[in-house]
Short mmCIF file of C-alpha atoms and ligand atoms in Angstrom, two decimals:
data_model
loop_
_atom_site.label_atom_id
_atom_site.label_comp_id
_atom_site.label_asym_id
_atom_site.label_seq_id
_atom_site.Cartn_x
_atom_site.Cartn_y
_atom_site.Cartn_z
CA UNK A 1 -1.37 -72.00 25.90
CA UNK A 2 -4.75 -71.79 27.69
CA UNK A 3 -7.41 -69.57 26.17
CA UNK A 4 -8.13 -66.40 28.08
CA UNK A 5 -11.43 -64.80 28.92
CA UNK A 6 -12.21 -61.27 30.09
CA UNK A 7 -14.79 -60.73 32.83
CA UNK A 8 -16.12 -57.34 33.94
CA UNK A 9 -17.60 -57.08 37.44
CA UNK A 10 -19.41 -53.94 38.61
CA UNK A 11 -20.05 -53.16 42.26
CA UNK A 12 -16.65 -54.73 42.80
CA UNK A 13 -16.19 -53.20 46.26
CA UNK A 14 -19.60 -54.42 47.47
CA UNK A 15 -20.48 -57.40 49.60
CA UNK A 16 -21.56 -59.80 46.83
CA UNK A 17 -18.46 -59.02 44.81
CA UNK A 18 -16.15 -59.82 47.72
CA UNK A 19 -17.44 -63.38 47.67
CA UNK A 20 -17.83 -63.58 43.90
CA UNK A 21 -14.56 -62.28 42.49
CA UNK A 22 -12.14 -64.88 43.95
CA UNK A 23 -14.32 -67.66 42.55
CA UNK A 24 -14.01 -66.29 39.04
CA UNK A 25 -10.30 -66.98 39.06
CA UNK A 26 -10.18 -70.18 41.15
CA UNK A 27 -9.93 -72.49 38.14
CA UNK A 28 -13.38 -74.04 38.64
CA UNK A 29 -15.71 -71.49 37.10
CA UNK A 30 -13.90 -71.13 33.77
CA UNK A 31 -11.93 -74.37 33.95
CA UNK A 32 -8.60 -74.13 32.19
CA UNK A 33 -9.03 -70.60 30.87
CA UNK A 34 -6.92 -67.70 32.12
CA UNK A 35 -9.31 -65.12 33.53
CA UNK A 36 -8.63 -61.39 33.09
CA UNK A 37 -10.67 -59.27 35.47
CA UNK A 38 -11.87 -55.70 34.93
CA UNK A 39 -13.35 -54.44 38.19
CA UNK A 40 -15.62 -51.41 38.18
CA UNK A 41 -16.79 -49.12 40.96
CA UNK A 42 -18.15 -45.62 41.38
CA UNK A 43 -15.53 -42.87 41.73
CA UNK A 44 -16.15 -42.46 45.50
CA UNK A 45 -14.97 -45.99 46.33
CA UNK A 46 -12.92 -47.12 43.34
CA UNK A 47 -9.64 -46.73 45.25
CA UNK A 48 -10.72 -49.40 47.72
CA UNK A 49 -10.29 -51.91 44.91
CA UNK A 50 -6.55 -51.56 45.32
CA UNK A 51 -6.93 -53.59 48.54
CA UNK A 52 -9.00 -56.26 46.81
CA UNK A 53 -6.41 -56.59 44.05
CA UNK A 54 -3.70 -56.99 46.71
CA UNK A 55 -5.70 -59.81 48.29
CA UNK A 56 -6.23 -61.50 44.94
CA UNK A 57 -2.51 -61.37 44.26
CA UNK A 58 -1.83 -62.80 47.70
CA UNK A 59 -4.22 -65.73 47.17
CA UNK A 60 -2.22 -67.83 44.67
CA UNK A 61 -4.65 -68.24 41.77
CA UNK A 62 -2.76 -69.87 38.89
CA UNK A 63 -5.62 -69.14 36.48
CA UNK A 64 -5.77 -65.42 37.29
CA UNK A 65 -4.66 -63.22 34.40
CA UNK A 66 -4.53 -59.44 34.25
CA UNK A 67 -6.53 -57.59 36.91
CA UNK A 68 -7.48 -53.94 36.43
CA UNK A 69 -9.84 -51.60 38.23
CA UNK A 70 -11.51 -48.40 37.15
CA UNK A 71 -14.51 -46.11 37.51
CA UNK A 72 -14.72 -45.91 33.73
CA UNK A 73 -17.17 -48.58 32.57
CA UNK A 74 -16.55 -47.97 28.86
CA UNK A 75 -12.85 -48.59 29.28
CA UNK A 76 -13.53 -51.78 31.27
CA UNK A 77 -15.97 -53.06 28.62
CA UNK A 78 -13.51 -53.32 25.75
CA UNK A 79 -13.53 -56.84 24.30
CA UNK A 80 -15.10 -58.37 27.42
CA UNK A 81 -16.65 -61.85 27.18
CA UNK A 82 -18.68 -61.74 30.37
CA UNK A 83 -20.29 -58.89 32.34
CA UNK A 84 -21.48 -59.51 35.88
CA UNK A 85 -23.52 -56.40 36.66
CA UNK A 86 -23.76 -56.39 40.44
CA UNK A 87 -23.24 -52.66 41.00
CA UNK A 88 -26.41 -51.03 42.31
CA UNK A 89 -28.12 -50.18 45.58
CA UNK A 90 -29.62 -53.07 47.62
CA UNK A 91 -32.94 -52.87 49.50
CA UNK A 92 -33.09 -52.92 53.28
CA UNK A 93 -31.17 -49.64 53.54
CA UNK A 94 -32.36 -46.06 54.04
CA UNK A 95 -31.96 -44.05 50.84
CA UNK A 96 -32.84 -40.34 50.67
CA UNK A 97 -34.62 -40.67 54.02
CA UNK A 98 -36.81 -43.61 52.92
CA UNK A 99 -36.31 -47.28 53.80
CA UNK A 100 -36.19 -49.35 50.61
CA UNK A 101 -38.68 -52.18 51.23
CA UNK A 102 -39.34 -53.80 47.84
CA UNK A 103 -36.97 -54.57 44.98
CA UNK A 104 -39.29 -52.60 42.68
CA UNK A 105 -38.63 -49.50 44.86
CA UNK A 106 -35.14 -49.69 43.39
CA UNK A 107 -36.36 -49.18 39.81
CA UNK A 108 -35.98 -45.40 39.84
CA UNK A 109 -32.67 -45.55 41.77
CA UNK A 110 -30.87 -48.28 39.84
CA UNK A 111 -32.58 -48.27 36.44
CA UNK A 112 -30.53 -45.36 35.09
CA UNK A 113 -27.23 -47.19 35.70
CA UNK A 114 -28.15 -49.74 33.06
CA UNK A 115 -28.71 -47.26 30.24
CA UNK A 116 -25.11 -46.09 30.23
CA UNK A 117 -23.70 -49.57 30.92
CA UNK A 118 -25.92 -51.15 28.25
CA UNK A 119 -24.75 -48.66 25.62
CA UNK A 120 -21.11 -49.38 26.44
CA UNK A 121 -21.64 -53.17 26.35
CA UNK A 122 -23.33 -52.96 22.96
CA UNK A 123 -20.50 -50.84 21.61
CA UNK A 124 -17.38 -52.27 23.25
CA UNK A 125 -18.24 -55.76 24.58
CA UNK A 126 -17.55 -58.84 22.42
CA UNK A 127 -20.27 -59.55 19.93
CA UNK A 128 -21.08 -62.83 21.70
CA UNK A 129 -20.76 -61.40 25.21
CA UNK A 130 -22.93 -62.79 27.99
CA UNK A 131 -24.31 -60.37 30.54
CA UNK A 132 -25.73 -61.40 33.92
CA UNK A 133 -27.60 -58.69 35.82
CA UNK A 134 -27.59 -59.27 39.58
CA UNK A 135 -28.45 -55.73 40.74
CA UNK A 136 -32.13 -55.31 41.55
CA UNK A 137 -34.72 -55.13 40.15
CA UNK A 138 -32.69 -57.53 38.04
CA UNK A 139 -35.19 -58.39 35.27
CA UNK A 140 -36.11 -54.83 34.43
CA UNK A 141 -32.54 -53.58 34.80
CA UNK A 142 -31.56 -56.24 32.23
CA UNK A 143 -34.44 -55.10 30.03
CA UNK A 144 -33.16 -51.50 30.16
CA UNK A 145 -29.55 -52.60 29.52
CA UNK A 146 -30.46 -54.84 26.59
CA UNK A 147 -32.51 -52.09 25.01
CA UNK A 148 -29.62 -49.63 25.34
CA UNK A 149 -27.07 -52.16 24.03
CA UNK A 150 -29.12 -52.77 20.89
CA UNK A 151 -27.05 -55.82 19.96
CA UNK A 152 -29.07 -59.01 19.57
CA UNK A 153 -25.99 -61.23 19.37
CA UNK A 154 -25.21 -60.56 23.02
CA UNK A 155 -27.11 -62.54 25.65
CA UNK A 156 -28.67 -60.53 28.49
CA UNK A 157 -29.76 -62.46 31.56
CA UNK A 158 -31.14 -61.54 34.97
CA UNK A 159 -30.29 -63.78 37.89
CA UNK A 160 -32.91 -66.21 39.19
CA UNK A 161 -30.41 -68.95 40.07
CA UNK A 162 -30.50 -67.90 43.73
CA UNK A 163 -34.26 -68.48 43.79
CA UNK A 164 -33.76 -71.83 42.09
CA UNK A 165 -31.09 -72.85 44.63
CA UNK A 166 -33.38 -71.79 47.48
CA UNK A 167 -36.25 -73.81 46.02
CA UNK A 168 -34.00 -76.87 45.60
CA UNK A 169 -32.98 -76.65 49.23
CA UNK A 170 -36.58 -76.52 50.47
CA UNK A 171 -37.72 -79.40 48.23
CA UNK A 172 -34.71 -81.47 49.29
CA UNK A 173 -35.53 -80.95 52.98
CA UNK A 174 -39.21 -81.72 52.47
CA UNK A 175 -38.44 -85.02 50.70
CA UNK A 176 -35.35 -86.05 52.71
CA UNK A 177 -33.05 -85.78 49.73
CA UNK A 178 -29.67 -84.20 49.17
CA UNK A 179 -29.94 -80.93 47.18
CA UNK A 180 -28.08 -82.54 44.31
CA UNK A 181 -31.06 -84.86 43.79
CA UNK A 182 -33.32 -81.94 42.88
CA UNK A 183 -33.03 -80.99 39.21
CA UNK A 184 -34.98 -79.10 36.56
CA UNK A 185 -35.86 -76.43 39.13
CA UNK A 186 -37.53 -73.66 37.19
CA UNK A 187 -38.25 -70.13 38.36
CA UNK A 188 -40.84 -68.57 36.06
CA UNK A 189 -41.23 -64.80 35.76
CA UNK A 190 -39.70 -62.00 37.79
CA UNK A 191 -37.05 -62.10 40.54
CA UNK A 192 -39.60 -60.60 42.93
CA UNK A 193 -42.35 -61.75 45.31
CA UNK A 194 -44.45 -62.73 42.26
CA UNK A 195 -41.96 -65.31 40.92
CA UNK A 196 -43.35 -68.82 40.44
CA UNK A 197 -41.02 -71.58 41.65
CA UNK A 198 -42.24 -74.67 39.83
CA UNK A 199 -42.32 -77.68 42.17
CA UNK A 200 -44.50 -79.67 39.75
CA UNK A 201 -41.85 -79.90 37.01
CA UNK A 202 -38.89 -80.25 39.37
CA UNK A 203 -37.25 -83.68 39.23
CA UNK A 204 -36.76 -85.03 42.73
CA UNK A 205 -34.62 -88.18 42.76
CA UNK A 206 -35.60 -88.51 39.08
CA UNK A 207 -39.35 -88.34 39.70
CA UNK A 208 -41.60 -85.41 38.83
CA UNK A 209 -42.34 -83.14 41.78
CA UNK A 210 -46.05 -83.37 40.97
CA UNK A 211 -45.83 -87.13 41.71
CA UNK A 212 -43.59 -86.85 44.77
CA UNK A 213 -45.34 -84.03 46.64
CA UNK A 214 -49.07 -84.54 47.01
CA UNK A 215 -49.67 -81.61 49.28
CA UNK A 216 -51.04 -78.58 47.42
CA UNK A 217 -51.63 -76.80 50.71
CA UNK A 218 -47.91 -76.99 51.57
CA UNK A 219 -46.95 -75.87 48.05
CA UNK A 220 -49.27 -72.87 48.11
CA UNK A 221 -48.94 -71.74 51.67
CA UNK A 222 -45.34 -72.67 52.47
CA UNK A 223 -43.12 -73.57 49.55
CA UNK A 224 -44.03 -70.78 47.11
CA UNK A 225 -44.17 -67.89 49.64
CA UNK A 226 -40.95 -69.02 51.32
CA UNK A 227 -39.02 -68.92 48.04
CA UNK A 228 -40.69 -65.64 47.03
CA UNK A 229 -39.85 -63.96 50.35
CA UNK A 230 -36.49 -65.55 51.10
CA UNK A 231 -34.56 -62.41 50.11
CA UNK A 232 -36.49 -60.37 52.67
CA UNK A 233 -36.10 -63.07 55.32
CA UNK A 234 -32.31 -62.97 54.85
CA UNK A 235 -32.31 -59.16 55.07
CA UNK A 236 -34.35 -59.31 58.28
CA UNK A 237 -32.05 -61.95 59.77
CA UNK A 238 -28.66 -60.52 58.83
CA UNK A 239 -29.39 -56.82 58.43
CA UNK A 240 -28.04 -56.89 54.88
CA UNK A 241 -29.11 -58.57 51.69
CA UNK A 242 -27.88 -62.02 50.78
CA UNK A 243 -24.29 -61.96 49.60
CA UNK A 244 -22.49 -65.29 49.74
CA UNK A 245 -25.50 -67.19 48.36
CA UNK A 246 -25.98 -64.51 45.69
CA UNK A 247 -22.32 -64.79 44.69
CA UNK A 248 -22.59 -68.60 44.54
CA UNK A 249 -25.70 -68.29 42.37
CA UNK A 250 -23.90 -65.94 39.95
CA UNK A 251 -21.06 -68.46 39.69
CA UNK A 252 -23.58 -71.29 39.17
CA UNK A 253 -25.14 -69.28 36.33
CA UNK A 254 -21.79 -68.77 34.63
CA UNK A 255 -20.92 -72.46 34.99
CA UNK A 256 -24.35 -73.45 33.66
CA UNK A 257 -23.77 -71.28 30.57
CA UNK A 258 -20.20 -72.47 30.01
CA UNK A 259 -21.03 -76.22 30.04
CA UNK A 260 -23.63 -78.22 28.09
CA UNK A 261 -26.72 -78.96 30.19
CA UNK A 262 -27.33 -82.61 31.11
CA UNK A 263 -30.31 -84.11 29.33
CA UNK A 264 -33.49 -83.86 31.41
CA UNK A 265 -32.11 -80.93 33.38
CA UNK A 266 -32.23 -77.17 32.86
CA UNK A 267 -31.06 -74.09 34.70
CA UNK A 268 -32.86 -70.94 35.71
CA UNK A 269 -32.20 -67.44 34.51
CA UNK A 270 -34.34 -64.72 33.01
CA UNK A 271 -33.80 -63.87 29.33
CA UNK A 272 -35.70 -61.87 26.72
CA UNK A 273 -38.91 -63.59 25.74
CA UNK A 274 -39.31 -64.58 22.10
CA UNK A 275 -42.95 -65.40 22.79
CA UNK A 276 -42.16 -68.78 24.39
CA UNK A 277 -44.84 -69.95 26.83
CA UNK A 278 -47.07 -67.08 25.63
CA UNK A 279 -44.96 -64.42 27.31
CA UNK A 280 -45.06 -61.05 25.49
CA UNK A 281 -41.93 -60.63 23.41
CA UNK A 282 -39.00 -58.68 24.79
CA UNK A 283 -39.57 -58.73 28.54
CA UNK A 284 -36.79 -60.38 30.53
CA UNK A 285 -38.58 -63.36 32.01
CA UNK A 286 -37.46 -66.28 34.17
CA UNK A 287 -37.39 -69.42 32.02
CA UNK A 288 -35.97 -72.95 32.02
CA UNK A 289 -32.76 -72.72 29.96
CA UNK A 290 -30.33 -75.16 28.43
CA UNK A 291 -26.76 -74.66 27.24
CA UNK A 292 -25.99 -76.47 23.98
CA UNK A 293 -22.70 -78.04 22.87
CA UNK A 294 -21.90 -75.01 20.68
CA UNK A 295 -22.14 -72.70 23.70
CA UNK A 296 -25.49 -71.18 22.78
CA UNK A 297 -28.27 -70.84 25.36
CA UNK A 298 -31.85 -71.76 24.55
CA UNK A 299 -35.21 -71.83 26.26
CA UNK A 300 -36.31 -75.39 27.06
CA UNK A 301 -39.66 -75.58 25.32
CA UNK A 302 -41.24 -78.88 26.33
CA UNK A 303 -42.35 -78.10 29.86
CA UNK A 304 -46.07 -78.46 30.50
CA UNK A 305 -47.65 -76.05 32.90
CA UNK A 306 -50.75 -76.92 34.94
CA UNK A 307 -53.63 -74.43 35.15
CA UNK A 308 -52.41 -73.61 38.67
CA UNK A 309 -48.91 -72.90 37.34
CA UNK A 310 -50.22 -70.77 34.48
CA UNK A 311 -52.27 -68.62 36.84
CA UNK A 312 -49.26 -68.03 39.11
CA UNK A 313 -46.92 -67.33 36.17
CA UNK A 314 -49.38 -64.80 34.74
CA UNK A 315 -49.19 -62.68 37.91
CA UNK A 316 -45.44 -62.37 37.44
CA UNK A 317 -45.70 -61.63 33.70
CA UNK A 318 -48.19 -58.85 34.47
CA UNK A 319 -45.78 -57.41 37.00
CA UNK A 320 -42.95 -57.42 34.44
CA UNK A 321 -45.21 -55.59 31.98
CA UNK A 322 -46.00 -52.94 34.57
CA UNK A 323 -42.29 -52.54 35.37
CA UNK A 324 -41.64 -52.10 31.63
CA UNK A 325 -44.26 -49.34 31.60
CA UNK A 326 -42.61 -47.66 34.59
CA UNK A 327 -39.22 -47.42 32.85
CA UNK A 328 -40.34 -46.49 29.36
CA UNK A 329 -38.69 -43.05 29.70
CA UNK A 330 -35.32 -44.88 29.87
CA UNK A 331 -35.83 -46.85 26.66
CA UNK A 332 -34.55 -45.95 23.22
P1 LIG B 401 -23.47 -53.45 48.14
O1 LIG B 401 -24.11 -52.15 48.51
O2 LIG B 401 -22.65 -54.18 49.15
O3 LIG B 401 -22.55 -53.26 46.84
C1 LIG B 401 -23.01 -52.63 45.70
C2 LIG B 401 -21.83 -51.92 45.11
O4 LIG B 401 -22.22 -51.38 43.85
C3 LIG B 401 -21.33 -50.72 45.96
O5 LIG B 401 -19.95 -50.90 46.27
C4 LIG B 401 -21.56 -49.52 45.06
O6 LIG B 401 -20.54 -48.52 45.19
C5 LIG B 401 -21.51 -50.18 43.68
N1 LIG B 401 -22.16 -49.41 42.61
C6 LIG B 401 -23.27 -48.64 42.68
N2 LIG B 401 -23.51 -48.08 41.48
C7 LIG B 401 -22.54 -48.49 40.64
C8 LIG B 401 -22.24 -48.24 39.28
N3 LIG B 401 -23.00 -47.41 38.55
N4 LIG B 401 -21.17 -48.85 38.73
C9 LIG B 401 -20.40 -49.66 39.46
N5 LIG B 401 -20.62 -49.93 40.77
C10 LIG B 401 -21.68 -49.35 41.34
O7 LIG B 401 -24.67 -54.36 47.59
P2 LIG B 401 -24.66 -55.94 47.35
O8 LIG B 401 -25.16 -56.59 48.59
O9 LIG B 401 -23.39 -56.37 46.75
O10 LIG B 401 -25.86 -56.07 46.29
C11 LIG B 401 -25.76 -55.55 45.00
C12 LIG B 401 -27.08 -55.68 44.25
O11 LIG B 401 -27.41 -57.06 44.06
C13 LIG B 401 -28.29 -55.07 44.99
O12 LIG B 401 -29.08 -54.39 44.04
C14 LIG B 401 -29.02 -56.28 45.53
O13 LIG B 401 -30.39 -56.02 45.73
C15 LIG B 401 -28.79 -57.25 44.40
N6 LIG B 401 -29.00 -58.67 44.70
C16 LIG B 401 -29.58 -59.43 43.73
C17 LIG B 401 -29.79 -60.79 43.93
C18 LIG B 401 -30.46 -61.65 42.88
O14 LIG B 401 -30.77 -62.81 43.17
N7 LIG B 401 -30.70 -61.17 41.67
C19 LIG B 401 -29.36 -61.38 45.12
C20 LIG B 401 -28.75 -60.58 46.08
C21 LIG B 401 -28.57 -59.22 45.86
C1 LIG B 402 -32.38 -61.71 47.23
O1 LIG B 402 -33.27 -62.36 46.68
O2 LIG B 402 -31.78 -62.14 48.25
C2 LIG B 402 -31.94 -60.40 46.64
O3 LIG B 402 -32.73 -60.07 45.54
C3 LIG B 402 -31.88 -59.30 47.63
C4 LIG B 402 -33.26 -58.81 48.03
O4 LIG B 402 -33.46 -57.59 48.05
O5 LIG B 402 -34.11 -59.65 48.32
#
């Protein structure tokens, strides 16, 4: 019999989740495993999930196991292997009479969600659970959740895969390559306008980006700001924050964690710093990661950063430290 895996998804009635949830049970993301889903929403909309469950049942997914929905996060958390924490308010909307412009404006609105969810994950999730925070501001929400969970065996991540996929697409276009030829695409720092997408260490058709792209002006004035501001550009263009690309990036992160990383490659996500690359310990920082054969996830430690890269990365680290300061009332 195939092994089964339990996945909790919050914000399950939202726009990202609508694109994300079917892919969790399509037989690609978790391969042969039977996937049990525990879908979570706030009480006001939880009943809508009945419709989503009907659609899932109607979709013929041989790898779909038991599907439940609830507004009780603790109940959903029991023995879960994976938590995809999407549930939160996006920017671009008017909240309490004020338009939410920056992801950091969401700190006071969304931060509190992650205290209660973190505590439940620490208590009821599997000891080796993996947690991917998608809801913004993702890094600091993950920081709050990890602190509340207080369980160092569990792996807390914040999503930067979308930024990495965006950066791959731009580098591929610039160099006339297919996106699959761009590897080792690292996003350093925060999922925010300070993130540093590292074109120098990207491998483009197996060559270092620093050798392939000899145009610092393009990197500084086009490539970096376009990746940093892509979320806002999508909001401006579609009137809602990115959803299908965000869902795809969440799936890519799960797949990257579930399968050993090819040598020479890495994947992007933010995890708690252990001091690697001189980042203060504890903050949830975008790093190059690798998945090992035993299923563990490690920071890839042999990347060399130019002085230019270090100065950009520092801006993002400083921002993460100031976000940590802003949420200290939520920490244990
Ligand atoms: P959405 O408004 O369509 O859906 C969010 C859902 O979360 C809603 O249905 C809401 O009821 C639910 N929710 C709110 N609080 C909850 C709670 N405590 N428990 C469970 N569910 C809860 O928004 P969306 O477009 O799906 O985006 C969700 C989040 O993802 C936003 O914060 C957005 O900014 C973020 N996002 C992050 C990235 C990234 O790269 N990290 C990319 C895109 C979007
Ligand atoms: C994105 O990068 O698309 C998301 O973080 C949504 C946003 O607010 O930009």
